[in-house]
Structures are given as C-alpha cells and as structure tokens.
Coordinates of C-alpha atoms and ligand atoms in Angstrom, one line a residue:
M1 CA 32.1 -72.6 153.1
Q2 CA 29.6 -71.1 155.4
A3 CA 30.7 -68.4 157.8
L4 CA 30.7 -69.0 161.5
M5 CA 28.9 -65.8 162.5
M6 CA 25.6 -65.5 164.3
N7 CA 22.6 -64.7 162.3
T8 CA 20.2 -62.6 164.4
P9 CA 17.2 -61.4 162.5
L10 CA 17.1 -57.6 162.1
M11 CA 14.1 -56.8 164.3
I12 CA 12.7 -53.3 165.0
S13 CA 12.2 -54.4 168.6
S14 CA 15.9 -54.8 168.9
I15 CA 16.3 -51.0 168.5
L16 CA 13.9 -50.5 171.4
K17 CA 15.7 -53.0 173.6
H18 CA 19.0 -51.4 172.8
A19 CA 17.7 -47.9 173.6
E20 CA 16.2 -49.0 176.9
K21 CA 19.5 -50.6 178.1
N22 CA 21.9 -48.0 176.8
F23 CA 20.0 -44.8 176.8
P24 CA 17.3 -45.2 179.5
Q25 CA 17.5 -41.5 180.6
V26 CA 17.4 -40.0 177.1
E27 CA 14.3 -37.9 176.7
M28 CA 11.4 -37.8 174.3
V29 CA 9.6 -34.5 174.5
S30 CA 6.2 -34.1 172.8
V31 CA 3.5 -31.5 172.2
T32 CA 0.1 -33.2 172.2
V33 CA -3.5 -32.0 172.2
D34 CA -3.7 -32.8 175.9
N35 CA -0.3 -31.6 177.0
P36 CA 1.8 -28.7 175.6
R37 CA 5.0 -30.3 176.8
H38 CA 5.0 -34.0 177.7
R39 CA 8.3 -35.6 178.7
Q40 CA 9.3 -39.2 179.2
N41 CA 12.6 -41.0 178.9
F42 CA 13.4 -44.0 176.7
K43 CA 13.0 -46.3 179.7
T44 CA 9.4 -45.2 180.2
F45 CA 8.9 -45.3 176.5
A46 CA 10.0 -48.9 176.3
R47 CA 7.8 -49.9 179.2
R48 CA 4.8 -48.2 177.7
S49 CA 5.5 -49.8 174.3
R50 CA 5.4 -53.2 176.0
Q51 CA 2.0 -52.3 177.6
L52 CA 0.8 -51.3 174.2
A53 CA 1.8 -54.6 172.7
N54 CA -0.4 -56.2 175.3
V55 CA -3.2 -53.8 174.4
L56 CA -2.9 -54.8 170.8
E57 CA -3.3 -58.5 171.7
S58 CA -6.2 -57.7 174.0
L59 CA -7.9 -56.0 171.1
G60 CA -7.5 -59.2 169.0
A61 CA -4.8 -57.9 166.7
K62 CA -3.0 -60.8 165.0
F63 CA 0.4 -61.3 163.4
G64 CA 0.3 -59.5 160.0
D65 CA -2.8 -57.4 160.8
R66 CA -2.6 -53.8 159.5
I67 CA -3.0 -51.3 162.3
G68 CA -3.8 -47.8 161.0
T69 CA -2.5 -44.6 162.6
L70 CA -3.8 -41.1 161.9
A71 CA -1.6 -39.1 164.2
W72 CA 1.0 -36.3 164.5
N73 CA 4.5 -36.6 165.7
D74 CA 4.4 -37.4 169.4
Y75 CA 5.3 -40.1 171.9
R76 CA 2.1 -42.1 171.5
H77 CA 2.7 -42.4 167.8
M78 CA 6.3 -43.4 168.6
E79 CA 4.9 -46.1 170.9
L80 CA 2.7 -47.4 168.0
Y81 CA 5.7 -47.5 165.7
Y82 CA 7.6 -49.8 168.0
A83 CA 4.7 -51.8 169.6
V84 CA 2.8 -52.6 166.4
S85 CA 5.9 -53.7 164.4
G86 CA 7.6 -55.3 167.4
A87 CA 4.6 -57.5 168.0
G88 CA 4.5 -58.6 164.4
M89 CA 1.7 -56.4 163.1
I90 CA 2.1 -53.7 160.4
C91 CA 2.1 -50.1 161.4
H92 CA 0.2 -48.4 158.7
T93 CA 0.7 -44.6 158.9
I94 CA -2.0 -42.5 157.1
N95 CA -1.8 -38.9 156.2
P96 CA -4.9 -37.2 157.8
R97 CA -4.5 -34.2 155.5
L98 CA -5.4 -36.2 152.4
F99 CA -8.8 -35.8 150.8
P100 CA -11.3 -37.8 152.9
E101 CA -12.1 -40.1 150.0
Q102 CA -8.4 -40.9 149.7
V103 CA -8.2 -41.6 153.5
A104 CA -11.1 -44.0 153.2
Y105 CA -9.7 -45.7 150.1
I106 CA -6.3 -46.2 151.9
I107 CA -7.9 -47.6 155.1
N108 CA -10.1 -50.0 153.1
H109 CA -7.4 -51.1 150.7
A110 CA -5.0 -51.9 153.5
E111 CA -7.9 -53.5 155.5
D112 CA -7.1 -51.8 158.7
K113 CA -9.2 -53.3 161.5
I114 CA -8.0 -51.0 164.3
L115 CA -7.3 -47.3 163.9
F116 CA -5.3 -45.3 166.4
V117 CA -6.4 -41.7 165.9
D118 CA -5.3 -38.3 167.3
A119 CA -8.3 -36.5 169.0
L120 CA -8.0 -33.8 166.3
V121 CA -8.6 -36.3 163.6
M122 CA -11.8 -37.7 165.1
P123 CA -14.1 -35.5 163.1
L124 CA -12.7 -36.9 159.9
I125 CA -13.2 -40.5 161.1
E126 CA -16.8 -39.6 162.2
A127 CA -17.5 -38.2 158.8
L128 CA -16.1 -41.3 157.1
K129 CA -17.8 -43.9 159.3
E130 CA -20.2 -45.1 156.6
H131 CA -17.3 -45.7 154.3
L132 CA -15.1 -47.8 156.7
P133 CA -17.0 -51.1 156.9
K134 CA -13.9 -53.1 158.1
V135 CA -12.8 -50.9 160.9
E136 CA -13.8 -52.6 164.2
T137 CA -12.1 -50.4 166.8
V138 CA -11.0 -46.8 167.0
V139 CA -8.6 -45.9 169.7
V140 CA -8.2 -42.1 170.5
L141 CA -4.7 -41.1 171.4
T142 CA -5.4 -39.3 174.6
D143 CA -6.4 -39.7 178.2
K144 CA -9.8 -40.1 179.8
A145 CA -10.2 -36.3 180.6
H146 CA -9.7 -35.4 176.9
M147 CA -11.8 -38.1 175.2
P148 CA -14.0 -36.5 172.5
E149 CA -17.7 -37.2 172.1
S150 CA -18.3 -39.8 169.5
S151 CA -21.2 -41.4 167.7
L152 CA -19.0 -44.4 166.6
P153 CA -19.8 -47.7 168.2
N154 CA -16.3 -48.9 169.5
V155 CA -14.2 -45.9 170.5
L156 CA -11.6 -46.5 173.2
C157 CA -9.2 -44.3 175.1
Y158 CA -5.5 -45.0 174.6
E159 CA -4.4 -44.2 178.1
E160 CA -7.1 -46.2 179.7
L161 CA -6.2 -49.2 177.6
L162 CA -2.6 -48.8 178.5
E163 CA -3.2 -48.5 182.2
A164 CA -5.1 -51.8 182.2
Q165 CA -2.1 -53.8 180.8
S166 CA 1.0 -55.2 182.3
D167 CA 4.4 -54.1 181.0
D168 CA 5.5 -57.7 180.9
Y169 CA 5.9 -58.6 177.2
D170 CA 8.6 -60.5 175.3
W171 CA 9.2 -59.1 171.8
P172 CA 8.9 -62.1 169.4
E173 CA 11.6 -63.0 166.9
F174 CA 10.5 -63.8 163.4
D175 CA 11.7 -63.6 159.8
E176 CA 13.3 -60.2 159.2
N177 CA 11.6 -59.9 155.8
T178 CA 8.2 -59.7 157.5
A179 CA 6.3 -56.5 156.8
S180 CA 6.7 -54.0 159.6
G181 CA 5.1 -50.8 158.2
M182 CA 3.1 -49.5 155.4
C183 CA 2.8 -46.0 153.8
Y184 CA 0.6 -45.1 150.8
T185 CA 2.0 -42.8 148.2
S186 CA -0.4 -40.7 146.2
G187 CA 2.5 -39.6 144.1
T188 CA 1.4 -41.1 140.8
T189 CA -1.9 -40.7 139.1
G190 CA -4.7 -43.2 139.9
N191 CA -5.3 -44.6 143.3
P192 CA -2.8 -44.2 146.1
K193 CA -0.4 -47.2 146.3
G194 CA 0.8 -49.0 149.4
V195 CA 4.6 -49.3 150.0
V196 CA 5.3 -52.1 152.4
Y197 CA 8.5 -51.9 154.5
S198 CA 10.1 -54.8 156.3
H199 CA 12.0 -55.1 159.6
R200 CA 15.1 -55.7 157.6
S201 CA 14.7 -52.7 155.2
T202 CA 13.8 -50.4 158.1
L203 CA 16.8 -51.4 160.2
L204 CA 19.3 -51.2 157.3
H205 CA 17.8 -47.8 156.4
A206 CA 18.2 -46.6 159.9
L207 CA 21.8 -47.8 160.2
S208 CA 22.7 -46.1 157.0
G209 CA 20.8 -42.9 158.0
A210 CA 22.8 -42.7 161.2
L211 CA 26.2 -42.5 159.4
P212 CA 28.2 -39.3 159.9
D213 CA 27.9 -38.1 156.4
V214 CA 24.2 -38.9 156.2
T215 CA 22.4 -37.4 159.3
G216 CA 25.3 -37.6 161.7
A217 CA 22.9 -38.7 164.4
S218 CA 24.4 -39.2 167.8
N219 CA 23.8 -39.3 171.5
L220 CA 25.1 -35.7 171.6
Q221 CA 22.4 -34.4 169.3
T222 CA 18.8 -33.4 169.9
T223 CA 16.6 -33.8 166.9
L224 CA 13.2 -32.4 166.0
P225 CA 11.7 -34.1 163.0
V226 CA 9.1 -31.6 161.6
V227 CA 8.5 -34.1 158.7
P228 CA 5.4 -35.9 159.8
M229 CA 5.5 -39.5 161.0
F230 CA 2.8 -40.3 158.4
H231 CA 5.2 -39.2 155.7
V232 CA 7.7 -42.0 155.0
N233 CA 8.4 -42.7 158.7
A234 CA 9.5 -39.1 159.4
W235 CA 12.5 -40.0 157.1
G236 CA 13.6 -42.7 159.6
A237 CA 14.2 -40.4 162.6
P238 CA 12.1 -42.5 165.0
Y239 CA 14.4 -45.5 164.4
A240 CA 17.8 -43.8 164.0
A241 CA 17.2 -41.7 167.1
L242 CA 16.7 -44.7 169.4
M243 CA 19.5 -46.6 167.7
V244 CA 22.1 -44.0 168.7
G245 CA 20.4 -42.3 171.7
T246 CA 19.4 -39.0 170.2
K247 CA 17.0 -36.9 172.3
L248 CA 13.7 -36.6 170.4
V249 CA 11.6 -33.5 170.3
L250 CA 8.2 -34.0 168.7
P251 CA 6.0 -31.0 167.7
G252 CA 2.7 -32.8 167.6
P253 CA 0.0 -30.9 165.6
K254 CA 2.1 -27.7 165.8
M255 CA 4.5 -28.6 162.9
A256 CA 3.7 -25.6 160.8
D257 CA 3.6 -23.1 163.7
G258 CA 6.8 -21.0 163.7
E259 CA 6.3 -19.8 167.2
T260 CA 5.8 -23.2 168.8
L261 CA 8.7 -24.7 166.7
T262 CA 11.0 -21.9 167.8
D263 CA 10.0 -22.1 171.4
L264 CA 10.5 -25.9 171.4
M265 CA 13.9 -25.7 169.6
V266 CA 15.2 -23.0 171.8
S267 CA 14.1 -24.5 175.2
E268 CA 15.0 -28.1 174.3
E269 CA 18.3 -27.1 172.7
V270 CA 17.5 -28.8 169.4
T271 CA 20.6 -29.2 167.2
V272 CA 19.2 -30.9 164.1
T273 CA 15.8 -30.8 162.4
S274 CA 14.2 -32.1 159.2
G275 CA 11.3 -31.1 156.9
V276 CA 10.1 -29.9 153.5
P277 CA 11.1 -26.4 152.2
T278 CA 7.7 -24.8 152.8
I279 CA 8.1 -25.3 156.6
W280 CA 11.6 -23.7 156.6
M281 CA 10.4 -20.7 154.6
A282 CA 7.7 -20.1 157.2
L283 CA 10.1 -20.6 160.2
L284 CA 12.7 -18.3 158.7
D285 CA 10.0 -15.6 158.1
Y286 CA 8.8 -16.0 161.7
L287 CA 12.4 -15.8 163.1
E288 CA 13.0 -12.7 161.0
S289 CA 9.8 -10.9 162.0
S290 CA 10.1 -11.7 165.7
N291 CA 13.9 -11.0 165.7
K292 CA 14.6 -14.4 167.2
T293 CA 17.3 -17.0 166.7
I294 CA 17.8 -20.7 167.6
P295 CA 21.3 -20.7 169.0
S296 CA 21.6 -24.5 169.4
L297 CA 20.5 -25.3 165.8
E298 CA 23.4 -26.7 163.7
R299 CA 21.8 -28.5 160.8
V300 CA 18.6 -28.5 158.9
S301 CA 17.7 -31.5 156.7
V302 CA 15.6 -30.5 153.7
G303 CA 13.9 -32.9 151.3
G304 CA 10.7 -33.8 149.6
A305 CA 11.1 -31.0 147.1
A306 CA 14.0 -29.0 145.7
C307 CA 15.4 -26.6 148.3
P308 CA 15.4 -23.0 147.2
R309 CA 18.8 -21.3 147.4
S310 CA 17.4 -18.6 149.6
I311 CA 16.6 -21.1 152.4
I312 CA 20.2 -22.3 152.4
E313 CA 21.6 -18.7 152.4
R314 CA 19.2 -17.5 155.1
F315 CA 20.0 -20.3 157.5
R316 CA 23.7 -19.8 156.8
D317 CA 23.9 -16.1 157.1
Q318 CA 21.2 -15.4 159.8
H319 CA 21.5 -18.5 161.9
N320 CA 24.9 -20.0 161.3
C321 CA 23.3 -23.2 160.4
T322 CA 24.0 -25.8 157.6
V323 CA 21.3 -26.9 155.2
V324 CA 21.6 -30.5 154.1
Q325 CA 19.5 -31.4 151.1
G326 CA 18.5 -34.9 150.4
W327 CA 16.5 -36.7 147.8
G328 CA 14.2 -39.7 148.4
M329 CA 10.7 -41.2 148.0
T330 CA 8.2 -43.1 150.0
E331 CA 9.3 -46.1 147.9
T332 CA 12.9 -45.6 149.0
S333 CA 12.2 -45.4 152.7
P334 CA 13.1 -42.5 151.8
L335 CA 16.9 -42.2 152.0
G336 CA 18.5 -42.0 148.5
T337 CA 21.0 -39.2 148.4
V338 CA 22.2 -36.6 151.0
F339 CA 24.5 -33.6 150.8
A340 CA 27.9 -33.9 152.3
L341 CA 31.2 -32.4 151.2
K342 CA 34.0 -34.5 149.9
K343 CA 37.7 -34.4 150.6
G344 CA 39.3 -31.8 148.3
M345 CA 36.5 -29.4 148.7
E346 CA 38.0 -27.7 151.8
D347 CA 39.0 -24.7 149.8
Y348 CA 35.6 -24.2 148.1
S349 CA 34.2 -20.7 148.4
T350 CA 31.0 -20.1 150.3
E351 CA 29.3 -19.7 146.9
Q352 CA 30.7 -23.0 145.6
I353 CA 29.5 -24.8 148.7
T354 CA 26.0 -23.2 148.3
D355 CA 25.9 -24.4 144.7
L356 CA 26.5 -27.9 145.9
Q357 CA 23.9 -27.7 148.6
C358 CA 21.4 -26.7 145.9
L359 CA 21.9 -30.2 144.4
Q360 CA 20.2 -33.2 145.9
G361 CA 23.2 -34.7 147.6
R362 CA 25.3 -37.8 146.9
G363 CA 24.6 -41.5 147.1
V364 CA 24.3 -43.2 150.4
F365 CA 25.8 -46.7 150.7
G366 CA 23.0 -49.1 150.2
I367 CA 21.4 -47.2 147.3
E368 CA 22.7 -47.7 143.8
M369 CA 21.6 -45.1 141.2
C370 CA 21.9 -44.6 137.5
I371 CA 20.5 -42.3 134.8
V372 CA 19.4 -43.6 131.4
D373 CA 18.4 -42.1 128.1
E374 CA 15.2 -43.0 126.1
N375 CA 16.7 -46.3 124.9
N376 CA 17.5 -47.3 128.5
E377 CA 21.2 -46.8 127.9
E378 CA 23.1 -45.6 130.9
L379 CA 24.3 -42.0 130.8
P380 CA 27.6 -40.7 132.1
W381 CA 28.0 -38.9 135.4
D382 CA 29.2 -35.7 133.8
G383 CA 26.9 -33.2 135.3
V384 CA 25.5 -32.5 131.8
A385 CA 23.7 -35.5 130.5
S386 CA 20.3 -35.9 132.1
G387 CA 17.9 -38.8 132.0
A388 CA 15.4 -41.0 133.9
L389 CA 16.7 -41.7 137.4
K390 CA 16.7 -45.3 138.6
V391 CA 17.7 -46.7 141.9
R392 CA 18.0 -50.1 143.6
G393 CA 18.9 -51.3 147.1
N394 CA 17.7 -53.0 150.2
W395 CA 15.2 -50.3 151.2
V396 CA 13.7 -49.7 147.8
A397 CA 10.2 -51.0 147.0
K398 CA 9.9 -53.9 144.6
G399 CA 6.2 -53.5 144.2
Y400 CA 3.0 -52.1 145.7
Y401 CA 0.6 -53.7 148.1
G402 CA -2.0 -55.8 146.2
L403 CA -0.4 -55.1 142.8
S404 CA 1.9 -57.2 140.7
D405 CA 5.6 -57.2 141.6
E406 CA 6.6 -58.8 138.4
P407 CA 9.5 -56.7 137.1
G408 CA 8.4 -54.9 133.9
S409 CA 4.7 -55.4 134.4
E410 CA 2.4 -52.4 134.2
D411 CA 1.7 -52.0 138.0
C412 CA 5.3 -52.7 139.0
P413 CA 7.7 -49.8 139.4
V414 CA 10.7 -52.1 138.8
D415 CA 12.0 -52.6 135.2
E416 CA 13.2 -55.9 133.8
K417 CA 16.7 -55.2 134.9
G418 CA 15.6 -54.8 138.5
W419 CA 15.8 -51.0 138.8
F420 CA 13.2 -49.0 140.5
Q421 CA 11.9 -46.2 138.1
T422 CA 11.7 -43.1 140.2
G423 CA 9.8 -40.9 137.7
D424 CA 12.4 -38.2 138.3
V425 CA 14.8 -36.9 135.6
A426 CA 18.3 -36.1 136.8
A427 CA 21.9 -35.4 136.0
I428 CA 24.8 -36.6 138.2
T429 CA 28.0 -34.6 138.5
P430 CA 31.4 -36.3 138.2
E431 CA 31.7 -36.1 142.0
G432 CA 28.5 -38.1 142.3
Y433 CA 26.1 -35.3 143.3
L434 CA 22.5 -35.8 142.1
Q435 CA 20.7 -32.9 140.4
I436 CA 17.0 -33.5 139.8
T437 CA 16.1 -31.5 136.7
D438 CA 12.5 -32.6 135.9
R439 CA 9.9 -35.2 136.5
T440 CA 8.3 -37.7 134.1
K441 CA 5.5 -38.5 136.5
D442 CA 2.5 -36.2 136.0
V443 CA 2.1 -34.6 139.4
I444 CA 2.8 -31.4 141.3
K445 CA 4.3 -31.2 144.7
S446 CA 3.1 -28.3 146.7
G447 CA 4.3 -27.8 150.2
G448 CA 5.4 -31.4 150.3
E449 CA 2.0 -32.8 149.3
W450 CA 1.0 -34.2 145.9
I451 CA -1.6 -32.6 143.6
S452 CA -2.8 -34.6 140.6
S453 CA -2.5 -32.6 137.4
I454 CA -5.0 -35.0 135.7
E455 CA -7.7 -34.1 138.2
I456 CA -7.4 -30.4 137.4
E457 CA -7.2 -31.1 133.7
N458 CA -10.4 -33.2 133.8
A459 CA -12.3 -30.5 135.7
A460 CA -11.2 -27.8 133.3
V461 CA -12.2 -29.6 130.1
N462 CA -15.7 -30.0 131.5
H463 CA -16.2 -26.4 130.6
P464 CA -18.0 -26.3 127.3
D465 CA -15.8 -23.5 125.9
I466 CA -12.5 -25.3 126.8
A467 CA -11.1 -27.6 124.1
E468 CA -8.0 -28.9 125.8
A469 CA -6.2 -28.3 129.1
A470 CA -2.8 -29.2 130.6
V471 CA -1.5 -28.6 134.1
I472 CA 2.2 -28.3 135.0
G473 CA 3.9 -27.4 138.3
R474 CA 5.8 -24.1 138.4
Y475 CA 8.0 -22.6 141.0
H476 CA 6.3 -20.8 143.8
P477 CA 8.2 -19.0 146.6
K478 CA 6.1 -20.3 149.4
W479 CA 4.9 -23.8 148.2
T480 CA 7.9 -24.6 146.1
E481 CA 5.5 -25.6 143.3
R482 CA 1.9 -24.7 142.4
P483 CA -0.3 -25.7 139.5
L484 CA -0.4 -23.6 136.3
L485 CA -3.3 -24.4 134.1
I486 CA -2.8 -24.0 130.4
V487 CA -5.9 -23.9 128.3
V488 CA -6.8 -24.1 124.6
M489 CA -10.2 -22.6 123.9
Q490 CA -12.9 -23.9 121.5
E491 CA -12.8 -22.1 118.2
G492 CA -14.4 -18.6 118.5
K493 CA -14.7 -18.8 122.3
S494 CA -12.9 -16.8 124.9
L495 CA -12.8 -16.7 128.7
S496 CA -10.9 -14.7 131.3
S497 CA -8.6 -16.5 133.7
E498 CA -11.0 -15.4 136.5
A499 CA -13.9 -17.1 134.8
V500 CA -11.9 -20.3 134.5
S501 CA -11.0 -20.2 138.2
D502 CA -14.7 -19.4 139.1
F503 CA -15.8 -22.5 137.1
L504 CA -13.2 -24.7 138.9
K505 CA -13.9 -23.4 142.4
D506 CA -16.5 -25.9 143.5
K507 CA -15.0 -28.8 141.6
L508 CA -11.5 -28.9 143.2
H509 CA -10.1 -29.0 146.6
K510 CA -8.6 -25.6 147.6
M511 CA -5.0 -26.8 147.5
A512 CA -5.6 -28.1 143.9
M513 CA -6.9 -24.8 142.6
P514 CA -4.5 -23.6 139.9
D515 CA -2.6 -20.4 140.9
G516 CA -2.4 -19.2 137.3
V517 CA -4.3 -19.8 134.1
E518 CA -2.7 -19.2 130.7
F519 CA -4.2 -19.4 127.2
I520 CA -2.4 -21.0 124.3
D521 CA -3.4 -21.7 120.7
E522 CA -2.2 -25.2 120.6
L523 CA -0.6 -27.6 123.1
P524 CA 2.6 -29.5 122.2
H525 CA 2.0 -33.3 121.8
T526 CA 4.4 -36.2 121.8
A527 CA 4.7 -38.8 119.0
T528 CA 2.2 -41.0 120.8
G529 CA -0.3 -38.2 121.1
K530 CA 0.2 -37.3 124.8
I531 CA 0.5 -33.7 125.9
N532 CA 4.2 -33.0 126.0
K533 CA 4.6 -31.7 129.5
L534 CA 8.4 -31.5 129.2
A535 CA 8.0 -29.1 126.3
L536 CA 5.4 -27.1 128.2
R537 CA 7.6 -26.8 131.3
E538 CA 10.3 -25.5 129.0
T539 CA 8.0 -22.9 127.4
Y540 CA 6.8 -21.7 130.9
Q541 CA 10.3 -22.0 132.4
D542 CA 10.3 -18.5 133.8
Y543 CA 6.6 -18.2 134.5
K544 CA 5.7 -16.2 137.6
F545 CA 2.3 -16.7 139.3
P546 CA 0.3 -13.5 139.4
A547 CA -0.1 -13.4 143.2
A548 CA 3.5 -14.5 143.9
Ligands
LIG601 P1 9.0 -37.5 150.2 O1 8.2 -36.3 149.9 O2 8.9 -37.9 151.6 O3 10.4 -37.4 149.7 P2 7.3 -38.8 148.2 O4 7.3 -40.2 147.8 O5 6.1 -38.1 148.6 O6 8.4 -38.7 149.3 O7 7.9 -37.9 147.0 C1 9.1 -38.3 146.3 C2 9.3 -37.3 145.2 O8 9.5 -36.0 145.7 C3 10.6 -37.6 144.4 O9 10.4 -38.6 143.4 C4 10.9 -36.2 143.8 O10 10.0 -36.0 142.7 C5 10.5 -35.3 144.9 N1 11.6 -34.9 145.7 C6 12.0 -35.5 146.9 N2 13.1 -34.9 147.3 C7 13.5 -33.9 146.4 C8 14.5 -33.0 146.3 N3 15.4 -32.8 147.3 N4 14.5 -32.2 145.2 C9 13.6 -32.3 144.3 N5 12.6 -33.2 144.3 C10 12.5 -34.0 145.4

C-alpha cells in the first residue's frame, strides 16, 4: 500500500523561501573588500537572490550549467549558493588558494562557462586567461566603484548586473536528485576529483546538521563559519543557518586574521564558530597576546584535521568555551561524526571529557560507518581494533564527476558492497566514538589544505645523488601536519638536509617544501613493493621538526 503523504521535492530554494517568511529580520553580516561591515537581513537576501537568478538567465546560463565561484565567505557568495542551485544550475565552488594549474584544471574539467570572482582573486584569473578557453563571462563580486582594471574581454560588475534585474522570480521545482553543487577534492593523488552534491543530499545534510547533538543550530545562535565556503560548503552552515534562522557573520577574506575575527565575534555576539585547527591556534595566540576574550562564544566546531588537545584545553580554561570535534570529507558533504556526550557521562571528570573531545565524535543519523581489516572483515567497536574506515549514507558520494561510478571499479571510491572507502584508518569505542588513527591515502594535510607526498618525492628523486625518497606527514604545532622527507642516498654519496632543501626550493610550492629531511639506509617496503608508509609513520612517530 502506498502512503497518503505529500511528496514535495527537497529543493534548496525551499530553505530560502522558509527563511524569508519566518526569519525576515535575521541578519547576515559580512566583511568584503568593498565594505568592512556589510549588513543585510534574510528578507533582503532573498530578494537579491531572486535578482541574481534573473541575472543568471540574462547571462544565458541554462539548467545544469556549472557556474564557478572563487570567493570568500560573504553575502554575495551566499546569494550565489541559493540563486545558482535554486535556478537549477550547479554552484561550483573553487578554492582560490590552490596552485594556479589546479584552479585551471578544475574550471576546465567542470566546464564552467561563467565565473563569479572576488576582486582579490582577479589577478589569478588574469594570469590564467590563456588556459580557460571555455569561460565566457567573468563577474566580479563588487560594486561599480570597486571594479578592478582588467584585460579580459567579458568582465562584468555584480552589483550593476543585480541592479538591472527585477526581483520577480519563481523558483522552479524539479527532481530533488538534480545536481546542486560541486566541489573538487585534491585529497588523493592525481588530478582533483569533482564531488557532485544534489538538492536532496544538501537538504538532508543540513537537516541532520541542525540537530541539537550535531551543531545545535537555532534562531538563538549567531554563527561565524571560518571554514571557507569553497571548502565543502562551509560544512553546511549556509544551509543550516537559513533553515533555523541563525544569524550569520561572514569574515570575507579576513578568515585567518585574529584581530578581525575577534572584533567580529565580540561586536556581533557570535556564539558558535567553525574551522580547522590551524585557525584556532592563531586565534588563541592572538587572544592571549592581546589579553582579550570573546564573552559570547559558547562553542567551537573543529574538523578537517585532528584537533590538538591544547586547543580544547585553552578554549575551556581561558574562554569557557566547548570544543566540538567532527570528522568528515568533501565526499561526505562533510558531516560524518561529531562530538557530543551521552547519557551516563554526567559524572565524567574534566580530563575524561577532554579525552573524548580529542576523538572525532560519534555517528550522526544518516551516516552508517564500519571499520574493516585487510580481508574486508568488519572489526568490533572495542576502541582497540583499528582498520579502514568506510561510510555510507544519503550525503555520501557514489562517484566523481566524469569518472566511473561502478562500485568496485578503479575510479570509484565505493566498494562492491556499496561502502565509500574513506582512506582513513580508525578505531571505534564501544560507545561509538570514532578515533582516526592513520591514513591509507598518500597525502598530508597542512593547515586544512592537502599536500601531495608524491609530488615532493618525485622532485627529490630527481637529484642525482638521491636513490629513493618517501614523504610522510608528521605532527606540527601550528599546521597540524607538515611534510617530512626521508631520503636514501646513492651509494657513496652524501648530502646535508640544507642541500636537499636548496635543491627542492625552485621545484616545489612554498607550502609543499618539507619542514624536515631525514636520511635512512633503506626504506621499508610492502609485499607488493610499495613504500610502507604505515611503517615509516611508526618509525618517526615522535619526530619533531627542527624549527617547531
Ligand atoms: P574537510 O577538510 O573539509 O574535512 P577533505 O575532503 O578536504 O574535507 O578532507 C577529509 C579528510 O581530512 C579526512 O578523510 C581525514 O583524513 C581528514 N580529517 C577530517 N576531519 C578530521 C578529524 N577531525 N581528525 C582527523 N582527520 C580528519
């Protein structure tokens, strides 16, 4: 028997319509290049988003077209999130801080025809112009007074375009499984891969994210997502906030600036914030050196990399603030697990609670997880056994854009049993708390951004005196992880670590330069002849970088 319930498609535009009706006066405060403190409410936001949908149509954008954004966290980027997806196009957020070649690759691979670009990112687009043959229009996210000079043929001004359009627009309804957004992950080796979100996955993710034990988002909160909107949809905050009417404070290009962040948080009375550990380390240092506090702040969500215990303790002791660690990936939208206490833990000591906060949190409804051994046999949740972490659920990717989504095939991250293989190694406690212990994917995550170990290894072995090289990530107090290069010399040859660094200097991007070089007689190998990184990470478990 079929149920007798309505079946309304889960549309991103429905969040906007809900916010406009129910929370018209809730504010969205932004820092932009042209305004240090821009304010608008959700009603104005909804109106401008409809104008933007008309702009998109006037520029010739069609249903299913990919619209690229290279922008920081601010109200115009928010308008793009809602107008692009709401009108049936795909909001393709691009990280402007990637290497220029990667930015070009991503824009070309997604076939973005229109780019919406922050004025600060224009020099990058100018530099890439020869390499972006399919881009027809570039819209600069600013007003007429702040338009930069440009040598590009079709550069338009966002505010001018908006002004020229009516705010009369009916959001279309279509299949909820239609693509709504796209985000490339450079997490694995090889070219970046496009994760494609749907209206349905985005909505379900936002609903789950707004649960009390997940982000506890509500109309009573004010949130400041420091995590960039080009990084897995700022972990869903742009959607969850409008769903429940949370005031949004958006730091624009100032996300790593302790002073601006503090000033914004204090004056706008921010209660919750989210970002990678590196940001919090910098903010805590700034607060300490300037002798400031953020009295309104209650909760800091940390993810993207393991949260050092010191961050949890400093927020707790100096700012009376709870750190909530979560685990996720671009491919999981990103919500996977989030810290929350369970009943029965009321009597836990402060130290016991901190121990739990150092884990990656517990499963959110909608995400199933398991850990398996080498034979793909499920391991128990005993807090001891550790194995490859797999997940599945409605907001987990089943494939990458333009690659096979046949489970078990080489380009598909999903195995034959339908589980997404995360590339993380984890244990799970009997209470269900996840503990990431290692990574099988060969990458380093420094300050929330990926560095490919293979790129460094290839550069190193080009030195005639170096026989073999391996790179692993090791703990770094500021960046969470930095690359350590381990080198085997050709017989009879020797080099100093400075000489190795000198050799690499003009071959690698600054962020990819190893912070340490170690020499070893022989590298451990696996049965199949690959360098055994797990063994190397064990050998260099307590390694400390010279400068750290
Ligand atoms: P994001 O950085 O937004 O979480 P990415 O797709 O760039 O998304 O990176 C996902 C990877 O980052 C995970 O597979 C894991 O290796 C690492 N990661 C994310 N959160 C944590 C965490 N809390 N602790 C340890 N590693 C994490």
